[in-house]
Short mmCIF file of C-alpha atoms and ligand atoms in Angstrom, two decimals:
data_model
loop_
_atom_site.label_atom_id
_atom_site.label_comp_id
_atom_site.label_asym_id
_atom_site.label_seq_id
_atom_site.Cartn_x
_atom_site.Cartn_y
_atom_site.Cartn_z
CA MET A 23 27.83 10.93 -63.06
CA HIS A 24 25.53 11.40 -60.56
CA ARG A 25 23.02 14.22 -61.12
CA ARG A 26 20.18 11.79 -61.67
CA MET A 27 17.62 14.96 -59.90
CA ILE A 28 17.14 15.98 -63.74
CA ALA A 29 16.48 12.53 -65.68
CA PRO A 30 13.36 12.71 -67.71
CA GLY A 31 9.84 12.49 -65.84
CA ALA A 32 11.76 12.79 -62.72
CA LEU A 33 10.21 15.76 -60.42
CA ALA A 34 8.55 13.94 -58.17
CA ALA A 35 11.67 12.02 -57.70
CA ALA A 36 13.34 15.24 -57.64
CA THR A 37 11.46 16.54 -54.68
CA LEU A 38 12.32 13.66 -52.17
CA LEU A 39 15.94 13.64 -53.05
CA LEU A 40 16.13 17.46 -51.99
CA ALA A 41 14.70 16.33 -49.04
CA ILE A 42 17.70 13.78 -48.19
CA PRO A 43 21.33 14.93 -47.00
CA ALA A 44 23.10 16.18 -49.92
CA SER A 45 25.75 13.86 -49.80
CA ALA A 46 23.68 10.86 -50.18
CA ALA A 47 22.10 12.67 -53.20
CA SER A 48 26.02 12.74 -54.79
CA HIS A 49 26.42 8.58 -54.59
CA SER A 50 26.25 6.63 -57.96
CA PRO A 51 26.08 3.07 -58.65
CA GLY A 52 29.41 1.54 -59.24
CA ALA A 53 30.40 0.60 -63.02
CA PRO A 54 29.32 -3.21 -63.86
CA GLY A 55 32.76 -3.57 -65.74
CA ILE A 56 36.18 -2.67 -64.39
CA GLY A 57 36.94 -0.74 -68.03
CA ASP A 58 38.41 -3.53 -70.28
CA PRO A 59 37.65 -2.95 -73.75
CA TYR A 60 38.41 -6.67 -74.37
CA HIS A 61 35.67 -7.68 -71.30
CA PRO A 62 33.62 -4.83 -70.47
CA TYR A 63 31.42 -6.53 -67.77
CA TYR A 64 34.72 -8.47 -65.88
CA GLY A 65 35.36 -6.43 -63.01
CA ASN A 66 33.47 -3.59 -61.37
CA GLY A 67 33.78 0.14 -60.78
CA GLY A 68 33.82 1.97 -57.35
CA TYR A 69 36.10 -0.11 -54.85
CA ASP A 70 39.36 -2.21 -54.82
CA VAL A 71 39.67 -5.44 -53.00
CA SER A 72 42.74 -6.18 -50.71
CA HIS A 73 41.38 -10.07 -48.95
CA TYR A 74 39.06 -12.96 -49.70
CA ASP A 75 38.23 -15.00 -47.11
CA LEU A 76 36.46 -18.24 -48.55
CA ARG A 77 34.96 -20.75 -45.87
CA LEU A 78 33.43 -23.10 -48.21
CA LYS A 79 31.75 -26.73 -47.77
CA TYR A 80 31.78 -29.21 -50.80
CA GLN A 81 29.73 -32.19 -51.81
CA PRO A 82 31.30 -34.41 -54.65
CA ALA A 83 28.44 -36.87 -54.57
CA THR A 84 25.92 -33.83 -55.88
CA ASP A 85 28.44 -30.79 -57.18
CA GLU A 86 26.93 -28.76 -54.19
CA LEU A 87 29.30 -25.94 -52.81
CA GLU A 88 27.60 -23.83 -50.08
CA GLY A 89 29.79 -20.75 -48.52
CA THR A 90 30.39 -17.89 -46.69
CA ALA A 91 32.91 -14.97 -48.47
CA THR A 92 34.00 -11.87 -46.85
CA ILE A 93 35.49 -9.33 -48.84
CA GLU A 94 37.94 -7.05 -47.09
CA ALA A 95 38.09 -3.19 -49.78
CA ARG A 96 38.19 -0.01 -49.54
CA THR A 97 35.87 2.19 -52.17
CA THR A 98 37.06 4.19 -54.56
CA GLN A 99 34.08 6.49 -55.28
CA ASP A 100 31.20 7.53 -53.25
CA LEU A 101 28.76 4.18 -54.00
CA SER A 102 24.62 3.83 -53.83
CA SER A 103 25.18 0.39 -55.35
CA PHE A 104 28.04 -1.56 -56.40
CA ASP A 105 28.51 -5.19 -57.90
CA LEU A 106 30.26 -8.63 -57.65
CA ASP A 107 30.39 -10.96 -60.77
CA PHE A 108 29.43 -14.06 -59.31
CA LEU A 109 26.46 -16.83 -60.19
CA LEU A 110 25.66 -19.00 -57.42
CA ASP A 111 22.46 -18.32 -55.83
CA VAL A 112 23.23 -15.85 -52.76
CA SER A 113 20.65 -16.18 -49.55
CA GLU A 114 21.97 -13.08 -47.79
CA VAL A 115 24.70 -9.88 -48.17
CA ARG A 116 25.84 -7.33 -45.35
CA VAL A 117 27.73 -4.30 -45.69
CA ASN A 118 29.86 -3.43 -42.20
CA GLY A 119 27.46 -5.35 -40.80
CA ALA A 120 23.61 -4.15 -41.70
CA THR A 121 22.07 -6.57 -44.14
CA ALA A 122 21.90 -4.98 -47.80
CA ALA A 123 19.63 -5.54 -50.44
CA TYR A 124 20.82 -7.54 -53.47
CA ALA A 125 19.74 -9.10 -57.03
CA SER A 126 21.11 -10.54 -60.16
CA SER A 127 21.96 -8.88 -63.24
CA GLY A 128 23.61 -9.12 -66.60
CA GLN A 129 25.51 -12.35 -67.21
CA HIS A 130 27.36 -12.47 -63.87
CA GLU A 131 26.51 -9.54 -61.72
CA LEU A 132 25.48 -9.36 -58.23
CA VAL A 133 24.42 -6.02 -57.82
CA ILE A 134 24.60 -5.07 -53.91
CA THR A 135 22.84 -2.06 -52.28
CA PRO A 136 23.49 -1.11 -48.79
CA LYS A 137 21.11 -0.06 -46.13
CA LYS A 138 23.75 3.45 -46.10
CA PRO A 139 25.35 4.58 -49.45
CA LEU A 140 29.10 4.64 -48.91
CA ALA A 141 31.59 7.36 -48.79
CA LYS A 142 34.44 7.49 -51.02
CA ASP A 143 37.70 5.88 -49.77
CA THR A 144 36.62 4.18 -46.74
CA PRO A 145 37.07 0.63 -46.01
CA ILE A 146 34.50 -1.77 -46.16
CA THR A 147 33.55 -5.37 -45.40
CA VAL A 148 31.30 -7.35 -47.52
CA VAL A 149 29.75 -10.84 -46.22
CA VAL A 150 28.09 -13.28 -48.68
CA ARG A 151 26.34 -16.20 -48.09
CA TYR A 152 25.99 -18.64 -50.92
CA SER A 153 25.22 -21.79 -52.23
CA GLY A 154 24.67 -23.80 -55.43
CA VAL A 155 25.62 -26.69 -57.97
CA PRO A 156 28.54 -24.94 -60.15
CA SER A 157 28.35 -27.37 -63.36
CA THR A 158 24.32 -26.05 -63.63
CA LYS A 159 25.32 -22.37 -64.12
CA SER A 160 26.29 -20.67 -67.11
CA ALA A 161 27.36 -16.89 -68.49
CA TYR A 162 27.56 -16.25 -72.07
CA GLY A 163 26.56 -19.84 -72.46
CA PHE A 164 29.65 -22.33 -70.73
CA THR A 165 30.71 -22.98 -68.03
CA THR A 166 34.48 -23.21 -66.63
CA TRP A 167 33.79 -25.82 -63.99
CA HIS A 168 35.20 -28.93 -64.56
CA ARG A 169 33.01 -31.95 -62.37
CA THR A 170 35.04 -34.81 -62.28
CA PRO A 171 34.36 -38.32 -61.16
CA ASP A 172 35.58 -37.81 -57.40
CA GLY A 173 34.98 -33.91 -57.39
CA GLY A 174 34.96 -30.56 -59.20
CA ILE A 175 38.00 -27.70 -60.16
CA ALA A 176 37.84 -24.55 -60.83
CA ALA A 177 40.56 -23.24 -63.10
CA ASP A 178 40.04 -21.46 -66.45
CA GLU A 179 41.48 -18.37 -67.80
CA PRO A 180 39.74 -15.43 -67.99
CA GLU A 181 36.66 -16.64 -66.12
CA ALA A 182 36.76 -18.96 -63.34
CA ALA A 183 35.88 -17.30 -60.33
CA TRP A 184 32.24 -16.24 -60.80
CA TRP A 185 31.40 -20.44 -60.42
CA TRP A 186 32.88 -20.65 -57.11
CA PHE A 187 33.27 -17.13 -55.19
CA PRO A 188 31.92 -13.61 -55.78
CA SER A 189 34.85 -11.15 -57.02
CA ASN A 190 35.75 -8.08 -58.67
CA ASP A 191 36.52 -10.32 -61.41
CA HIS A 192 39.98 -8.70 -63.01
CA PRO A 193 43.48 -9.11 -62.50
CA SER A 194 44.06 -5.24 -62.05
CA ASP A 195 42.29 -6.22 -58.96
CA LYS A 196 44.47 -8.19 -56.67
CA ALA A 197 44.47 -9.26 -53.25
CA THR A 198 45.33 -12.13 -51.04
CA TYR A 199 43.31 -15.46 -49.81
CA ASP A 200 42.63 -17.34 -47.18
CA VAL A 201 40.71 -20.46 -48.51
CA SER A 202 39.00 -22.66 -45.98
CA VAL A 203 37.39 -26.05 -47.78
CA ALA A 204 35.42 -28.76 -45.95
CA VAL A 205 34.85 -32.22 -47.97
CA PRO A 206 33.76 -35.68 -47.03
CA ASP A 207 36.65 -37.45 -45.16
CA GLY A 208 38.86 -39.34 -47.75
CA THR A 209 38.53 -36.36 -50.27
CA GLN A 210 41.43 -33.44 -50.50
CA ALA A 211 40.71 -29.93 -51.33
CA ILE A 212 43.83 -27.60 -52.73
CA SER A 213 44.10 -24.54 -53.22
CA ASN A 214 46.63 -21.63 -53.69
CA GLY A 215 49.78 -20.95 -51.29
CA THR A 216 50.61 -22.75 -48.03
CA LEU A 217 48.18 -25.36 -46.61
CA GLN A 218 47.88 -23.68 -43.28
CA SER A 219 46.05 -26.17 -41.46
CA THR A 220 43.76 -29.14 -41.82
CA GLY A 221 41.11 -30.77 -39.20
CA SER A 222 38.52 -33.23 -38.91
CA GLN A 223 35.06 -33.54 -37.67
CA LEU A 224 31.47 -35.64 -37.82
CA GLY A 225 32.89 -36.87 -41.34
CA TRP A 226 34.30 -33.37 -43.10
CA THR A 227 37.94 -32.65 -43.42
CA ARG A 228 38.37 -29.19 -43.60
CA TYR A 229 41.60 -27.72 -45.30
CA ASN A 230 42.62 -24.40 -44.79
CA TRP A 231 44.54 -22.69 -47.51
CA ARG A 232 46.47 -18.97 -47.35
CA GLN A 233 48.01 -17.11 -50.36
CA ASN A 234 49.72 -14.04 -48.45
CA LYS A 235 51.34 -12.09 -51.45
CA PRO A 236 48.39 -10.80 -54.45
CA GLN A 237 46.59 -12.88 -56.58
CA ALA A 238 44.63 -12.32 -59.47
CA THR A 239 40.86 -13.85 -59.14
CA TYR A 240 41.64 -15.93 -62.13
CA LEU A 241 44.46 -17.02 -60.63
CA ALA A 242 42.78 -18.14 -57.55
CA THR A 243 42.09 -21.88 -57.79
CA LEU A 244 40.12 -24.69 -55.95
CA ALA A 245 40.13 -28.38 -56.65
CA ILE A 246 38.46 -31.30 -54.92
CA GLY A 247 38.71 -34.62 -55.37
CA LYS A 248 40.87 -37.79 -54.46
CA PHE A 249 44.64 -36.66 -54.39
CA ASP A 250 47.70 -38.15 -53.41
CA ILE A 251 50.05 -35.03 -52.10
CA THR A 252 53.71 -35.01 -51.74
CA THR A 253 55.64 -32.05 -50.53
CA ASN A 254 59.51 -31.29 -50.71
CA THR A 255 61.73 -28.56 -50.87
CA SER A 256 63.98 -27.36 -53.72
CA GLU A 257 67.73 -26.84 -53.17
CA GLY A 258 67.34 -23.20 -53.57
CA GLY A 259 65.19 -23.19 -50.29
CA VAL A 260 61.43 -23.18 -52.26
CA PRO A 261 59.09 -25.50 -50.21
CA VAL A 262 57.08 -27.38 -53.08
CA LEU A 263 53.53 -28.90 -52.42
CA ASN A 264 52.16 -31.28 -55.69
CA ALA A 265 48.75 -33.20 -55.99
CA TYR A 266 47.60 -35.83 -58.46
CA SER A 267 44.41 -37.57 -59.16
CA ARG A 268 44.75 -41.55 -57.70
CA ASP A 269 42.55 -41.79 -60.64
CA LEU A 270 45.50 -40.30 -63.47
CA GLY A 271 45.04 -44.45 -65.36
CA ASP A 272 48.33 -44.61 -68.10
CA ASN A 273 49.09 -41.00 -66.81
CA ALA A 274 50.18 -41.23 -63.61
CA GLY A 275 53.96 -42.23 -64.15
CA ALA A 276 54.54 -38.90 -66.49
CA ALA A 277 52.67 -37.00 -64.50
CA ARG A 278 54.75 -37.83 -61.29
CA ALA A 279 57.47 -37.46 -63.71
CA SER A 280 57.47 -34.46 -64.87
CA VAL A 281 55.90 -32.05 -62.17
CA GLU A 282 57.99 -33.83 -59.20
CA ARG A 283 60.62 -31.65 -60.90
CA THR A 284 59.00 -28.52 -60.25
CA GLY A 285 61.91 -27.51 -57.16
CA GLU A 286 64.37 -28.25 -59.68
CA ILE A 287 62.97 -26.20 -62.64
CA VAL A 288 61.63 -23.21 -59.86
CA ASP A 289 65.34 -23.11 -58.99
CA TRP A 290 66.80 -22.96 -62.89
CA LEU A 291 64.11 -20.38 -63.82
CA SER A 292 65.24 -18.22 -60.47
CA GLY A 293 68.36 -17.66 -62.54
CA PHE A 294 66.98 -16.32 -65.19
CA PHE A 295 63.93 -14.19 -63.57
CA GLY A 296 65.83 -13.26 -60.32
CA PRO A 297 64.14 -14.91 -56.79
CA TYR A 298 60.96 -16.89 -56.77
CA PRO A 299 58.44 -14.84 -55.95
CA PHE A 300 56.08 -16.80 -53.75
CA GLY A 301 56.33 -18.71 -50.06
CA SER A 302 54.95 -22.13 -51.92
CA ALA A 303 55.50 -23.93 -55.32
CA GLY A 304 53.60 -26.58 -56.75
CA GLY A 305 51.16 -28.02 -58.94
CA TYR A 306 47.99 -30.49 -59.24
CA VAL A 307 46.83 -33.25 -61.83
CA PRO A 308 43.13 -33.87 -61.61
CA ASN A 309 41.42 -36.21 -63.22
CA THR A 310 39.90 -33.50 -66.06
CA THR A 311 39.05 -34.28 -69.41
CA THR A 312 40.25 -31.03 -71.05
CA GLY A 313 43.29 -29.70 -72.39
CA TYR A 314 45.33 -26.78 -71.19
CA ALA A 315 47.64 -26.00 -68.63
CA LEU A 316 47.11 -22.76 -66.19
CA GLU A 317 49.50 -20.99 -64.11
CA THR A 318 47.04 -20.72 -60.68
CA GLN A 319 49.55 -19.32 -58.16
CA THR A 320 51.89 -21.31 -56.78
CA ARG A 321 49.52 -24.30 -57.63
CA ALA A 322 49.97 -24.48 -61.48
CA TYR A 323 46.91 -26.45 -63.09
CA TYR A 324 47.79 -29.62 -65.62
CA SER A 325 45.45 -31.60 -67.46
CA PRO A 326 46.30 -35.43 -67.39
CA LYS A 327 46.34 -34.84 -71.57
CA GLN A 328 49.42 -33.06 -71.47
CA PHE A 329 51.29 -36.32 -69.93
CA ALA A 330 49.67 -38.61 -72.44
CA GLY A 331 52.48 -38.81 -74.27
CA GLY A 332 55.23 -39.44 -71.48
CA SER A 333 56.68 -36.91 -69.39
CA ASN A 334 56.76 -33.45 -70.37
CA THR A 335 58.79 -31.14 -68.65
CA SER A 336 58.41 -28.24 -71.09
CA VAL A 337 54.52 -27.56 -69.87
CA VAL A 338 55.75 -27.47 -66.34
CA VAL A 339 58.49 -24.97 -67.11
CA HIS A 340 55.46 -22.79 -68.76
CA GLU A 341 53.49 -22.97 -65.67
CA LEU A 342 56.42 -21.79 -63.84
CA ALA A 343 57.80 -19.28 -65.92
CA HIS A 344 54.20 -17.54 -65.47
CA GLN A 345 54.98 -17.75 -61.90
CA TRP A 346 57.02 -14.53 -62.66
CA TYR A 347 55.46 -13.41 -65.70
CA GLY A 348 51.73 -12.95 -65.68
CA ASP A 349 51.16 -13.96 -61.74
CA SER A 350 54.09 -12.19 -60.14
CA VAL A 351 53.94 -8.80 -62.60
CA SER A 352 50.03 -9.48 -63.75
CA LEU A 353 48.75 -7.87 -66.52
CA LYS A 354 46.90 -4.86 -66.60
CA GLY A 355 44.15 -5.12 -68.92
CA TRP A 356 43.59 -8.59 -70.88
CA LYS A 357 44.99 -7.16 -74.33
CA ASP A 358 48.67 -7.35 -72.82
CA ILE A 359 48.75 -11.09 -72.95
CA TRP A 360 51.46 -11.14 -74.53
CA ILE A 361 53.29 -10.27 -71.16
CA ASN A 362 52.67 -13.03 -70.22
CA GLU A 363 51.93 -16.04 -73.18
CA GLY A 364 54.98 -14.50 -74.99
CA PHE A 365 57.63 -14.79 -71.90
CA ALA A 366 56.27 -17.89 -70.92
CA ARG A 367 56.67 -19.37 -74.10
CA TYR A 368 60.10 -18.09 -74.13
CA ALA A 369 60.91 -20.13 -71.42
CA GLN A 370 60.24 -23.32 -72.88
CA TRP A 371 62.68 -22.77 -75.94
CA LEU A 372 65.16 -21.35 -73.03
CA TRP A 373 64.72 -25.34 -71.80
CA SER A 374 64.74 -26.80 -74.73
CA GLU A 375 68.00 -25.11 -75.46
CA HIS A 376 69.28 -26.17 -71.48
CA GLU A 377 68.02 -29.90 -72.35
CA GLY A 378 70.49 -29.79 -75.80
CA GLU A 379 67.23 -30.20 -77.72
CA GLY A 380 66.74 -27.05 -79.76
CA THR A 381 68.24 -23.37 -79.58
CA ALA A 382 65.70 -20.51 -78.69
CA GLN A 383 67.42 -19.44 -82.30
CA GLU A 384 66.23 -22.44 -83.99
CA LEU A 385 62.92 -22.48 -82.66
CA ALA A 386 62.48 -19.07 -83.78
CA ASP A 387 63.85 -19.93 -87.29
CA TRP A 388 61.18 -22.74 -86.82
CA VAL A 389 58.54 -20.63 -86.31
CA TYR A 390 59.00 -17.84 -88.52
CA ALA A 391 59.92 -20.45 -91.51
CA SER A 392 56.82 -22.83 -91.20
CA HIS A 393 54.24 -20.04 -91.66
CA PRO A 394 54.53 -18.48 -95.19
CA ALA A 395 53.67 -14.72 -95.69
CA GLY A 396 49.75 -15.71 -96.48
CA ASP A 397 49.28 -18.01 -93.51
CA PRO A 398 46.31 -16.24 -91.29
CA PHE A 399 49.01 -17.21 -88.36
CA TRP A 400 50.52 -13.66 -89.00
CA THR A 401 47.42 -11.47 -89.23
CA VAL A 402 46.84 -11.86 -85.18
CA ALA A 403 48.70 -9.53 -83.64
CA PRO A 404 50.61 -10.89 -79.85
CA GLY A 405 50.67 -7.07 -78.56
CA ASP A 406 47.00 -6.62 -79.06
CA PRO A 407 45.33 -9.29 -80.25
CA GLY A 408 41.42 -8.89 -79.31
CA PRO A 409 39.12 -10.75 -77.07
CA ASP A 410 38.25 -14.03 -79.51
CA ASP A 411 42.32 -14.18 -80.60
CA GLN A 412 43.55 -13.73 -76.58
CA PHE A 413 44.64 -17.50 -76.30
CA ASP A 414 45.43 -17.78 -80.33
CA ILE A 415 48.40 -20.31 -80.84
CA ALA A 416 50.15 -16.51 -82.72
CA VAL A 417 50.08 -15.15 -79.20
CA TYR A 418 52.44 -18.01 -78.39
CA ASP A 419 54.09 -18.45 -80.88
CA ARG A 420 54.59 -15.43 -82.72
CA GLY A 421 54.75 -14.21 -79.36
CA ALA A 422 58.03 -15.71 -78.49
CA LEU A 423 59.44 -14.85 -82.04
CA ALA A 424 59.29 -11.17 -80.50
CA VAL A 425 61.04 -11.84 -77.95
CA GLN A 426 63.76 -13.61 -79.69
CA ALA A 427 63.88 -10.72 -82.01
CA LEU A 428 64.18 -8.10 -79.07
CA ARG A 429 66.95 -10.44 -77.50
CA ASN A 430 68.95 -10.20 -81.68
CA GLU A 431 68.53 -6.45 -81.38
CA ILE A 432 69.68 -5.32 -77.53
CA GLY A 433 72.50 -8.03 -77.21
CA HIS A 434 72.65 -10.42 -74.83
CA LYS A 435 73.67 -8.79 -72.30
CA ALA A 436 70.76 -6.36 -71.95
CA PHE A 437 68.40 -8.64 -72.78
CA PHE A 438 69.04 -11.00 -70.13
CA ALA A 439 69.33 -7.95 -67.60
CA LEU A 440 65.36 -7.10 -68.65
CA LEU A 441 64.76 -10.22 -68.67
CA LYS A 442 65.48 -10.36 -64.54
CA GLY A 443 64.65 -6.97 -63.94
CA TRP A 444 61.62 -6.74 -64.86
CA PRO A 445 59.80 -9.12 -62.65
CA GLN A 446 61.60 -6.95 -59.77
CA LYS A 447 60.34 -3.72 -61.15
CA HIS A 448 56.78 -4.66 -61.24
CA ALA A 449 56.68 -7.52 -58.60
CA TYR A 450 52.93 -8.13 -57.09
CA GLY A 451 51.76 -5.68 -59.26
CA ASN A 452 50.21 -5.07 -63.10
CA ALA A 453 52.06 -3.71 -66.31
CA SER A 454 51.18 -3.60 -69.74
CA VAL A 455 52.73 -3.89 -73.14
CA ALA A 456 53.78 -0.27 -73.25
CA ASP A 457 55.13 -0.67 -69.84
CA PHE A 458 57.75 -3.28 -70.66
CA ARG A 459 58.93 -1.90 -74.42
CA LYS A 460 59.36 1.76 -72.23
CA TYR A 461 61.59 -0.66 -69.94
CA ALA A 462 63.05 -2.47 -72.62
CA GLU A 463 64.52 0.53 -74.08
CA GLN A 464 65.33 2.04 -70.46
CA VAL A 465 67.59 -1.10 -69.87
CA SER A 466 68.83 -1.48 -73.91
CA GLY A 467 69.35 2.87 -74.36
CA LYS A 468 67.61 2.03 -77.68
CA PRO A 469 64.76 3.26 -79.34
CA LEU A 470 62.30 0.25 -79.59
CA ALA A 471 58.84 1.21 -81.19
CA ALA A 472 59.94 0.31 -84.79
CA LEU A 473 60.94 -3.18 -83.51
CA PHE A 474 57.46 -3.77 -81.10
CA ASP A 475 55.24 -3.09 -83.79
CA THR A 476 56.79 -4.97 -86.91
CA TRP A 477 56.87 -8.33 -84.40
CA LEU A 478 53.89 -7.51 -82.05
CA PHE A 479 51.44 -5.09 -84.06
CA GLN A 480 51.44 -5.74 -87.36
CA PRO A 481 48.59 -7.80 -89.68
CA ALA A 482 51.49 -8.92 -91.49
CA LYS A 483 54.84 -11.44 -91.79
CA PRO A 484 57.91 -9.53 -90.69
CA ALA A 485 60.58 -9.12 -93.13
CA ALA A 486 64.13 -11.00 -91.83
CA PRO A 487 66.03 -9.07 -89.98
CA ALA A 488 69.45 -8.06 -92.14
CA ALA A 489 71.23 -10.24 -89.92
CA ARG A 490 69.46 -13.61 -89.81
CA ALA A 491 68.46 -13.23 -93.88
CA ALA A 492 71.28 -15.77 -94.78
CA SER A 493 69.79 -18.63 -92.41
CA LEU A 494 65.97 -17.79 -93.17
CA THR A 495 66.57 -17.96 -97.24
CA LYS A 496 64.99 -21.06 -99.08
CA ALA A 497 68.08 -23.17 -99.17
CA SER A 498 68.97 -22.52 -95.61
CA ALA A 499 65.24 -22.93 -94.03
CA PRO A 500 65.05 -25.12 -91.16
CA THR A 501 62.98 -28.33 -92.83
CA ALA A 502 62.38 -29.89 -89.53
CA PRO A 503 61.38 -28.03 -85.98
CA PRO A 504 63.76 -28.95 -83.42
CA ARG A 505 63.41 -32.06 -81.33
CA SER A 506 61.52 -30.08 -78.11
CA TRP A 507 58.82 -28.67 -80.67
CA LYS A 508 56.55 -31.35 -80.24
CA LYS A 509 56.11 -30.95 -76.22
CA ILE A 510 56.54 -27.59 -76.34
CA GLU A 511 53.45 -27.06 -78.99
CA ALA A 512 51.69 -29.90 -77.05
CA THR A 513 51.42 -27.37 -73.74
CA ASN A 514 48.23 -25.54 -75.44
CA ASP A 515 45.31 -26.52 -75.88
CA VAL A 516 44.58 -23.24 -76.94
CA HIS A 517 41.56 -23.03 -79.23
CA THR A 518 39.35 -25.03 -76.75
CA ARG A 519 37.34 -24.22 -73.88
N1 LIG B 606 47.35 -19.19 -69.37
C1 LIG B 606 47.26 -20.84 -70.07
C2 LIG B 606 48.18 -21.42 -70.48
O1 LIG B 606 48.92 -20.92 -71.32
C3 LIG B 606 46.08 -20.98 -71.38
C4 LIG B 606 44.89 -20.96 -70.38
C5 LIG B 606 43.42 -21.08 -72.15
N2 LIG B 606 42.64 -21.34 -71.61
C6 LIG B 606 42.09 -22.26 -71.88
N3 LIG B 606 40.64 -22.04 -71.31
N4 LIG B 606 42.28 -22.72 -72.91
O2 LIG B 606 48.87 -22.29 -69.92
ZN1 ZN B 607 50.79 -19.36 -70.53
#
């Protein structure tokens, strides 16, 4: 903890330490990770962020990003130094107005040593001035920054922030955001929340975005490029802002035909999950070549590939369902990924039913029947899949199957009360799979430990529940998937980075 005085061979240092006040001697460095067993160095120890103010400038021609991040935080221990997660080049750091020493360390740590140690439970303001070419920076051998023909994009999970702002990069430390980005006139900058204002000066246009509800770092997004922006308001009163790259080629029509239904889908999901948790909704489709989509808060990221086969409202349902399951209620640790993906996938099953393309039960029967007992699919436990299988298809498909098993066990009434109650219970907070089980037991009045263990944690194919066994025998097991299947599966490009 803090007794560095007794480190071996530190006699001279010990003498020195005796000369400085006891309060300073008891300060220790903040941990380089927040304590997530899946990703030991993600996030940091010793402080809690409440607000990120990012003032940036980006040049698409060269992929140069420069800016100043002002971070409002509170210490949670006495600190001699602390870390931020970041990869770009830092030129100055200030803590509470005074310049501070800094050094990079490990894969993505920026270690900051303030002039004076920081006392526990005090507010701090950290200013970091930086610049760099994000596409040239990597950690663990990869980059998630997407350079496009006319700009650049930060949108990935679980890591995206390191390439554009210094942060406490873990979903358990959520904060509000002001993101202000200057880009050359004629180019647009898209981020989360509401567009407060724009202004043009000397050939640069500045976009000022505000996210006024707590947001996890991986849900913060930045997209620069040439976009067409559309706005409307849903019947239920939610303001919608979408953006489409002007360079989507053949996918442009299908992208719009899908993403322009955001308002309608938000209202439809509200019927299951309760009021939409944020002041704005929408999505953007940049000219990237990657395959996945992401539930970036209030402004989902869609790959043009999602629309290559024609319109796909199913992927829109998935990313919008995450606004309740994942964004407002965020996971406590990355092992809890099922409370995001199991429910976003299940929302697609409900949408399939709504569209008359197969019921949730038919989709569950298909998942169950199409993976025989020996299939490695069943070795991935959605309730604790491990860091390498965090986005395995089993987290989604077996994850949604577990939701259907729960529905069958507790009955429709308790199930839909649970689906709506959960986002209210933990609104704007964090929760775990264990928290979900406890809440499900409370709402249904049934013990559910065995059901959760069987469907989420055992590395084996569960036996067909008695009530369903008849329809799951060889003779009557489905031989073809429901009509919605292809589009539901096209949602993920879950194995690729
Ligand atoms: N949460 C995203 C989704 O289900 C998955 C992102 C996976 N990440 C990746 N790099 N493929 O929509
Ligand atoms: Zn998802």
